[in-house]
Short mmCIF file of C-alpha atoms and ligand atoms in Angstrom, two decimals:
data_model
loop_
_atom_site.label_atom_id
_atom_site.label_comp_id
_atom_site.label_asym_id
_atom_site.label_seq_id
_atom_site.Cartn_x
_atom_site.Cartn_y
_atom_site.Cartn_z
CA MET A 1 146.82 -173.56 -50.03
CA SER A 2 149.58 -172.22 -47.90
CA LEU A 3 150.91 -175.13 -45.90
CA SER A 4 154.25 -174.24 -44.43
CA ASN A 5 155.28 -177.45 -42.69
CA ILE A 6 154.75 -181.20 -42.51
CA GLU A 7 152.47 -181.03 -39.47
CA GLU A 8 150.09 -178.70 -41.30
CA ILE A 9 150.21 -180.87 -44.43
CA ALA A 10 149.30 -184.01 -42.46
CA ILE A 11 146.39 -182.25 -40.74
CA PHE A 12 145.15 -180.82 -44.05
CA ILE A 13 144.98 -184.20 -45.81
CA VAL A 14 142.61 -185.71 -43.23
CA ALA A 15 140.66 -182.58 -42.23
CA ASP A 16 136.84 -182.64 -42.12
CA GLY A 17 136.46 -186.34 -43.01
CA LYS A 18 138.65 -186.12 -46.11
CA GLY A 19 140.80 -189.08 -47.13
CA ILE A 20 143.26 -190.18 -49.78
CA LEU A 21 142.77 -191.61 -53.26
CA ALA A 22 145.51 -194.21 -53.79
CA ALA A 23 146.16 -194.12 -57.55
CA ASP A 24 149.78 -195.22 -57.34
CA GLU A 25 149.45 -198.66 -58.89
CA SER A 26 152.72 -199.61 -60.57
CA ASN A 27 152.48 -200.23 -64.33
CA PRO A 28 152.23 -204.04 -63.90
CA THR A 29 149.51 -203.71 -61.22
CA CYS A 30 147.62 -201.17 -63.32
CA GLY A 31 147.97 -203.62 -66.22
CA LYS A 32 146.23 -206.31 -64.16
CA ARG A 33 143.35 -203.93 -63.36
CA PHE A 34 143.03 -202.98 -67.04
CA ASP A 35 143.13 -206.65 -68.01
CA SER A 36 139.97 -207.20 -65.94
CA ILE A 37 138.08 -204.75 -68.20
CA GLY A 38 139.83 -205.66 -71.46
CA VAL A 39 141.83 -202.43 -71.82
CA ASP A 40 145.41 -202.34 -73.18
CA PRO A 41 148.01 -201.33 -70.58
CA THR A 42 149.38 -198.37 -72.56
CA GLU A 43 150.74 -195.13 -71.16
CA GLU A 44 147.94 -193.23 -72.91
CA ASN A 45 145.21 -195.44 -71.40
CA ARG A 46 146.71 -195.06 -67.93
CA ARG A 47 146.74 -191.30 -68.47
CA ASP A 48 143.14 -191.19 -69.73
CA TYR A 49 141.87 -193.28 -66.84
CA ARG A 50 143.66 -191.28 -64.18
CA GLU A 51 142.71 -187.99 -65.78
CA LEU A 52 139.04 -188.92 -65.57
CA LEU A 53 139.43 -189.94 -61.91
CA PHE A 54 141.17 -186.68 -60.97
CA ARG A 55 138.58 -184.56 -62.80
CA SER A 56 135.65 -186.24 -60.97
CA LYS A 57 133.35 -183.80 -59.20
CA GLY A 58 133.46 -185.83 -56.00
CA MET A 59 137.17 -185.23 -55.53
CA LYS A 60 136.37 -181.79 -54.17
CA GLY A 61 135.72 -181.76 -50.44
CA ASN A 62 136.13 -185.54 -50.06
CA ILE A 63 139.73 -186.19 -51.12
CA GLY A 64 142.62 -184.39 -49.38
CA GLY A 65 145.48 -186.14 -51.16
CA VAL A 66 146.18 -188.39 -54.14
CA ILE A 67 149.07 -190.86 -54.20
CA LEU A 68 150.70 -191.03 -57.62
CA PHE A 69 153.13 -193.33 -59.40
CA ASP A 70 156.29 -191.88 -60.95
CA GLU A 71 154.81 -191.92 -64.46
CA THR A 72 151.69 -190.01 -63.40
CA ILE A 73 153.37 -187.17 -61.52
CA ARG A 74 155.13 -186.28 -64.80
CA GLN A 75 152.10 -186.78 -67.08
CA LYS A 76 149.94 -184.19 -68.82
CA ALA A 77 146.20 -184.38 -69.49
CA LYS A 78 144.84 -184.33 -73.04
CA ASP A 79 144.64 -180.53 -72.94
CA GLY A 80 148.26 -180.24 -71.77
CA THR A 81 147.55 -179.53 -68.07
CA LEU A 82 149.79 -181.48 -65.71
CA LEU A 83 147.75 -184.15 -63.93
CA ARG A 84 149.23 -183.00 -60.63
CA ASP A 85 147.83 -179.50 -61.29
CA ILE A 86 144.35 -180.95 -61.85
CA ILE A 87 144.64 -182.56 -58.42
CA SER A 88 145.64 -179.26 -56.81
CA ASP A 89 142.73 -177.49 -58.55
CA GLN A 90 140.42 -180.02 -56.87
CA GLY A 91 141.74 -178.89 -53.48
CA ALA A 92 143.83 -182.03 -52.92
CA LEU A 93 147.58 -182.45 -52.46
CA PRO A 94 149.67 -184.59 -54.82
CA GLY A 95 151.73 -187.32 -53.17
CA ILE A 96 154.07 -189.97 -54.51
CA LYS A 97 154.86 -193.64 -53.91
CA VAL A 98 158.61 -193.87 -53.42
CA ASP A 99 159.40 -197.48 -52.54
CA LYS A 100 160.78 -199.78 -55.22
CA GLY A 101 158.84 -202.92 -54.40
CA LEU A 102 159.53 -206.21 -52.65
CA GLN A 103 162.57 -208.47 -52.43
CA PRO A 104 162.78 -211.94 -50.87
CA ILE A 105 164.50 -212.15 -47.46
CA GLU A 106 167.30 -214.68 -47.16
CA ASP A 107 166.35 -217.70 -44.99
CA CYS A 108 162.75 -216.44 -44.65
CA PRO A 109 160.58 -218.31 -47.16
CA ASN A 110 157.42 -216.43 -48.26
CA GLU A 111 158.62 -213.20 -46.69
CA THR A 112 159.82 -210.00 -48.33
CA VAL A 113 161.45 -206.71 -47.47
CA THR A 114 160.56 -203.49 -49.27
CA VAL A 115 163.51 -201.84 -50.99
CA GLY A 116 164.18 -198.35 -52.35
CA LEU A 117 166.44 -196.54 -49.88
CA ASP A 118 169.27 -196.30 -52.45
CA GLY A 119 169.08 -192.90 -54.12
CA LEU A 120 165.93 -192.04 -52.15
CA ASP A 121 167.15 -188.59 -51.07
CA GLU A 122 167.76 -187.50 -54.68
CA ARG A 123 164.41 -188.85 -55.84
CA LEU A 124 162.61 -187.08 -52.98
CA LYS A 125 164.27 -183.79 -53.89
CA GLU A 126 162.99 -184.10 -57.45
CA TYR A 127 159.46 -185.02 -56.37
CA SER A 128 159.41 -182.11 -53.93
CA SER A 129 160.44 -179.74 -56.73
CA MET A 130 157.46 -181.07 -58.74
CA GLY A 131 155.10 -180.16 -55.90
CA ALA A 132 154.67 -183.49 -54.08
CA LYS A 133 153.68 -182.78 -50.47
CA PHE A 134 153.62 -186.31 -49.14
CA THR A 135 155.05 -189.74 -49.90
CA LYS A 136 154.20 -193.41 -49.39
CA TRP A 137 156.22 -196.54 -48.64
CA ARG A 138 154.49 -199.93 -48.35
CA ALA A 139 155.87 -202.84 -46.33
CA VAL A 140 154.19 -206.22 -46.76
CA ILE A 141 153.72 -208.73 -43.95
CA ASN A 142 152.41 -212.21 -44.70
CA ILE A 143 150.59 -214.46 -42.23
CA GLY A 144 151.27 -218.19 -42.51
CA ASP A 145 152.97 -221.17 -40.89
CA GLY A 146 155.57 -219.65 -38.55
CA ILE A 147 155.34 -216.24 -40.20
CA PRO A 148 155.66 -213.32 -39.88
CA THR A 149 159.11 -213.78 -38.36
CA ASP A 150 160.66 -211.12 -36.12
CA LYS A 151 163.42 -210.79 -38.72
CA CYS A 152 160.93 -209.83 -41.44
CA ILE A 153 159.04 -207.38 -39.23
CA ASP A 154 162.24 -205.74 -37.99
CA ALA A 155 163.79 -205.34 -41.45
CA ASN A 156 160.61 -203.83 -42.88
CA MET A 157 159.93 -201.44 -39.99
CA GLN A 158 163.57 -200.30 -39.95
CA ALA A 159 163.30 -199.45 -43.67
CA LEU A 160 159.99 -197.62 -43.09
CA ALA A 161 161.62 -195.50 -40.37
CA ASP A 162 164.67 -194.68 -42.54
CA TYR A 163 162.36 -193.69 -45.39
CA ALA A 164 160.12 -191.58 -43.11
CA LYS A 165 163.09 -189.64 -41.75
CA CYS A 166 164.36 -188.96 -45.27
CA ALA A 167 160.90 -187.76 -46.42
CA GLN A 168 160.62 -185.38 -43.48
CA ASP A 169 164.15 -184.05 -44.03
CA ASN A 170 162.91 -183.12 -47.51
CA GLY A 171 159.82 -181.34 -46.16
CA MET A 172 157.30 -184.03 -47.11
CA VAL A 173 154.90 -186.05 -44.97
CA PRO A 174 155.68 -189.78 -44.93
CA ILE A 175 152.79 -192.21 -45.08
CA VAL A 176 154.07 -195.33 -43.37
CA GLU A 177 152.23 -198.42 -44.59
CA PRO A 178 152.86 -201.71 -42.79
CA GLU A 179 150.34 -203.90 -44.63
CA VAL A 180 149.47 -207.24 -43.06
CA LEU A 181 147.95 -209.07 -46.03
CA MET A 182 144.45 -210.56 -45.92
CA ASP A 183 145.61 -213.54 -48.02
CA GLY A 184 145.12 -216.89 -46.27
CA GLU A 185 142.81 -218.86 -44.00
CA HIS A 186 143.96 -217.30 -40.72
CA ASN A 187 141.54 -216.08 -38.09
CA ILE A 188 141.10 -212.54 -36.82
CA GLU A 189 143.27 -213.20 -33.71
CA GLN A 190 146.23 -214.10 -35.92
CA CYS A 191 145.72 -210.88 -37.85
CA PHE A 192 145.53 -208.94 -34.57
CA ASP A 193 148.80 -210.51 -33.40
CA ALA A 194 150.71 -209.80 -36.65
CA THR A 195 149.34 -206.25 -36.82
CA GLU A 196 150.24 -205.55 -33.20
CA ARG A 197 153.79 -206.88 -33.59
CA SER A 198 154.25 -204.77 -36.72
CA LEU A 199 152.93 -201.57 -35.14
CA LYS A 200 155.01 -201.99 -31.97
CA SER A 201 158.15 -202.46 -34.03
CA LEU A 202 157.26 -199.60 -36.40
CA PHE A 203 156.75 -196.97 -33.69
CA SER A 204 159.86 -198.09 -31.84
CA HIS A 205 161.92 -197.66 -35.04
CA LEU A 206 160.27 -194.31 -35.84
CA GLU A 207 161.20 -193.04 -32.39
CA LYS A 208 164.79 -194.27 -32.71
CA ALA A 209 165.07 -192.52 -36.10
CA SER A 210 163.74 -189.25 -34.57
CA VAL A 211 160.77 -189.13 -36.93
CA ASN A 212 158.27 -186.39 -36.05
CA ILE A 213 155.07 -188.32 -35.35
CA LYS A 214 152.96 -185.17 -35.73
CA GLY A 215 154.16 -184.91 -39.32
CA THR A 216 153.43 -188.56 -40.18
CA LEU A 217 150.37 -190.51 -41.37
CA LEU A 218 149.88 -194.23 -40.72
CA LYS A 219 148.30 -196.43 -43.40
CA PRO A 220 147.50 -199.77 -41.76
CA ASN A 221 145.36 -202.77 -42.61
CA MET A 222 142.22 -203.35 -40.59
CA VAL A 223 142.21 -206.35 -38.25
CA THR A 224 140.12 -208.90 -40.19
CA SER A 225 139.77 -212.62 -40.82
CA GLY A 226 141.89 -214.03 -43.65
CA LYS A 227 140.28 -213.83 -47.08
CA ASP A 228 139.89 -217.61 -47.28
CA ALA A 229 138.88 -218.21 -43.65
CA THR A 230 135.57 -220.08 -43.35
CA ASP A 231 134.53 -217.95 -40.37
CA GLN A 232 134.41 -214.27 -41.31
CA ALA A 233 134.38 -211.77 -38.43
CA SER A 234 131.42 -209.36 -38.37
CA VAL A 235 131.67 -205.64 -39.10
CA GLU A 236 131.34 -204.90 -35.36
CA GLU A 237 134.14 -207.33 -34.46
CA VAL A 238 136.49 -206.00 -37.14
CA ALA A 239 135.83 -202.43 -35.99
CA GLN A 240 136.36 -203.21 -32.30
CA LYS A 241 139.49 -205.37 -32.75
CA THR A 242 141.04 -202.87 -35.14
CA LEU A 243 140.43 -200.05 -32.67
CA ASP A 244 141.75 -202.11 -29.74
CA CYS A 245 144.94 -202.83 -31.67
CA LEU A 246 145.44 -199.22 -32.78
CA ILE A 247 144.64 -197.65 -29.39
CA ALA A 248 147.16 -199.97 -27.68
CA ASN A 249 149.97 -199.36 -30.19
CA VAL A 250 149.67 -195.99 -31.94
CA PRO A 251 150.74 -192.75 -30.23
CA ALA A 252 147.88 -190.32 -29.59
CA GLU A 253 149.84 -187.44 -31.16
CA LEU A 254 149.71 -189.03 -34.65
CA PRO A 255 147.41 -186.75 -36.71
CA GLY A 256 145.78 -189.38 -38.87
CA ILE A 257 145.29 -193.04 -39.67
CA THR A 258 144.28 -193.67 -43.29
CA PHE A 259 143.40 -197.31 -43.87
CA LEU A 260 144.22 -199.33 -46.97
CA SER A 261 141.37 -201.47 -48.31
CA GLY A 262 143.51 -204.54 -49.03
CA GLY A 263 140.95 -206.45 -51.11
CA GLN A 264 137.85 -205.71 -49.03
CA SER A 265 134.72 -204.97 -51.05
CA GLU A 266 133.87 -201.32 -51.48
CA ILE A 267 130.89 -201.44 -49.12
CA LEU A 268 132.69 -203.42 -46.41
CA ALA A 269 135.65 -201.02 -46.45
CA THR A 270 133.20 -198.16 -45.93
CA ALA A 271 131.12 -200.01 -43.32
CA HIS A 272 134.19 -200.93 -41.23
CA LEU A 273 135.50 -197.35 -41.26
CA ASP A 274 132.11 -195.97 -40.33
CA ALA A 275 131.68 -198.49 -37.48
CA MET A 276 135.02 -197.45 -35.96
CA ASN A 277 134.17 -193.77 -36.15
CA LYS A 278 130.77 -194.42 -34.57
CA ILE A 279 132.50 -196.19 -31.66
CA GLY A 280 135.03 -193.33 -31.23
CA GLY A 281 137.34 -192.92 -28.21
CA PHE A 282 140.58 -192.00 -30.02
CA SER A 283 142.39 -188.78 -30.80
CA TRP A 284 143.61 -189.33 -34.39
CA LYS A 285 141.47 -188.75 -37.47
CA LEU A 286 140.41 -192.17 -38.72
CA SER A 287 140.07 -192.01 -42.47
CA PHE A 288 140.81 -193.83 -45.74
CA SER A 289 143.56 -194.20 -48.31
CA TYR A 290 141.80 -196.67 -50.56
CA GLY A 291 142.88 -197.90 -53.97
CA ARG A 292 140.55 -200.68 -55.04
CA ALA A 293 137.72 -199.73 -52.63
CA LEU A 294 137.51 -196.27 -54.24
CA GLN A 295 138.19 -197.26 -57.84
CA ALA A 296 136.60 -200.67 -58.49
CA ALA A 297 133.17 -199.45 -59.68
CA ALA A 298 134.67 -196.52 -61.59
CA LEU A 299 137.08 -198.82 -63.41
CA LYS A 300 134.32 -201.27 -64.32
CA ALA A 301 132.04 -198.50 -65.59
CA TRP A 302 134.81 -196.95 -67.72
CA GLU A 303 135.67 -199.99 -69.91
CA GLY A 304 138.28 -197.82 -71.64
CA LYS A 305 135.57 -195.86 -73.54
CA SER A 306 135.40 -192.09 -73.53
CA GLU A 307 131.59 -192.17 -73.68
CA ASN A 308 131.62 -193.88 -70.26
CA GLU A 309 133.72 -191.21 -68.56
CA PHE A 310 130.80 -189.49 -66.93
CA ILE A 311 129.29 -192.61 -65.31
CA SER A 312 132.75 -193.70 -64.24
CA GLN A 313 133.36 -190.34 -62.58
CA ASP A 314 129.99 -190.61 -60.92
CA GLU A 315 131.03 -193.94 -59.37
CA LEU A 316 134.25 -192.50 -57.98
CA SER A 317 132.44 -189.42 -56.67
CA HIS A 318 129.90 -191.59 -54.90
CA ARG A 319 132.52 -193.73 -53.16
CA ALA A 320 134.56 -190.68 -52.17
CA GLU A 321 131.47 -189.13 -50.65
CA MET A 322 130.46 -192.36 -48.85
CA ASN A 323 133.94 -192.76 -47.37
CA LYS A 324 134.01 -189.16 -46.22
CA LEU A 325 130.75 -189.81 -44.38
CA ALA A 326 132.31 -192.98 -42.90
CA SER A 327 135.29 -190.95 -41.69
CA LEU A 328 132.80 -188.78 -39.83
CA GLY A 329 130.80 -191.80 -38.56
CA GLN A 330 127.78 -190.57 -40.57
CA TRP A 331 127.42 -193.30 -43.22
CA GLU A 332 124.24 -195.41 -43.49
CA GLN A 333 123.70 -198.46 -45.72
CA GLU A 334 120.60 -196.78 -47.26
CA LEU A 335 122.80 -194.05 -48.73
CA GLU A 336 124.17 -196.68 -51.13
CA ASP A 337 120.77 -196.95 -52.90
CA ARG A 338 120.95 -194.50 -55.76
P1 13P B 401 144.13 -200.89 -51.67
O1 13P B 401 143.18 -199.95 -50.96
O2 13P B 401 143.60 -201.38 -52.98
O3 13P B 401 144.64 -201.97 -50.77
O4 13P B 401 145.37 -200.02 -52.10
C1 13P B 401 145.89 -199.13 -51.20
C2 13P B 401 147.34 -198.99 -51.42
O5 13P B 401 147.82 -197.91 -51.70
C3 13P B 401 148.21 -200.17 -51.25
O6 13P B 401 149.53 -199.76 -51.15
#
């Protein structure tokens, strides 16, 4: 793959319906996932699990990039091959999560700001030398009584813009992820409002920081009802409201929008993406950067046992293929019957 600049890298990742496998769970988050299947959170188990994911047949043609955690970008497979080289052999680009997590904001209860700008330039230089072509930074926005505050949105979007500029200065595509959480009983309008405020602030900060939008990918939440809301919006409503929000607030020159799944079920995450692509009317590629919605069935099938590797890979391959079809607006519910 000869990709000479960030604009080409961004286009490559989302070309032809391809999306991103988010496998950048921090060690504690990965530990929680392993806990659900009774597997010890050891470095070797994390390696074995991710190696099986990256060697899945369905990576090829469906996955354009894989987001890694620091441990994984340095790790070798059982046969000594670097995991990042397995990803490249599958035709996907290795990327890296570079933020350092969440910190409380003074005077803003239940709100956080994502940190990690200290030493970022040096870390990016090292990741670039290891072959990382893109990076990710996740900001978290909570909906609740009186929140999100403008202070929280502004601090997070400013940090995202500073990070994005630094990534581009090091020749890597920044994925900017302003995640409005699904947690809570809020309705879809409240999610629309928080998402819109976040996106407006984000693109204003990106412009001020002279970030090249054509060399950037956006990883947003979809506009949905809160997880605990009694009234759950339909697939059609989620698709239409998400598109309305994005069309009003995201520059047309952005090459791609790769959604996070945020706790949606695997099928719903696919159905929502497909519904948006069937509606159409936008210029960006509309694709996926799912963690749980790509991995849940694969993780469950694996159970930490090598004899289950094949069925686990089959689950990941299936979801990757389904989401590629959704990115092209060609998914049908019947395709899930195997
Ligand atoms: P989910 O798709 O599980 O939300 O994970 C995506 C991600 O990378 C969150 O930062």
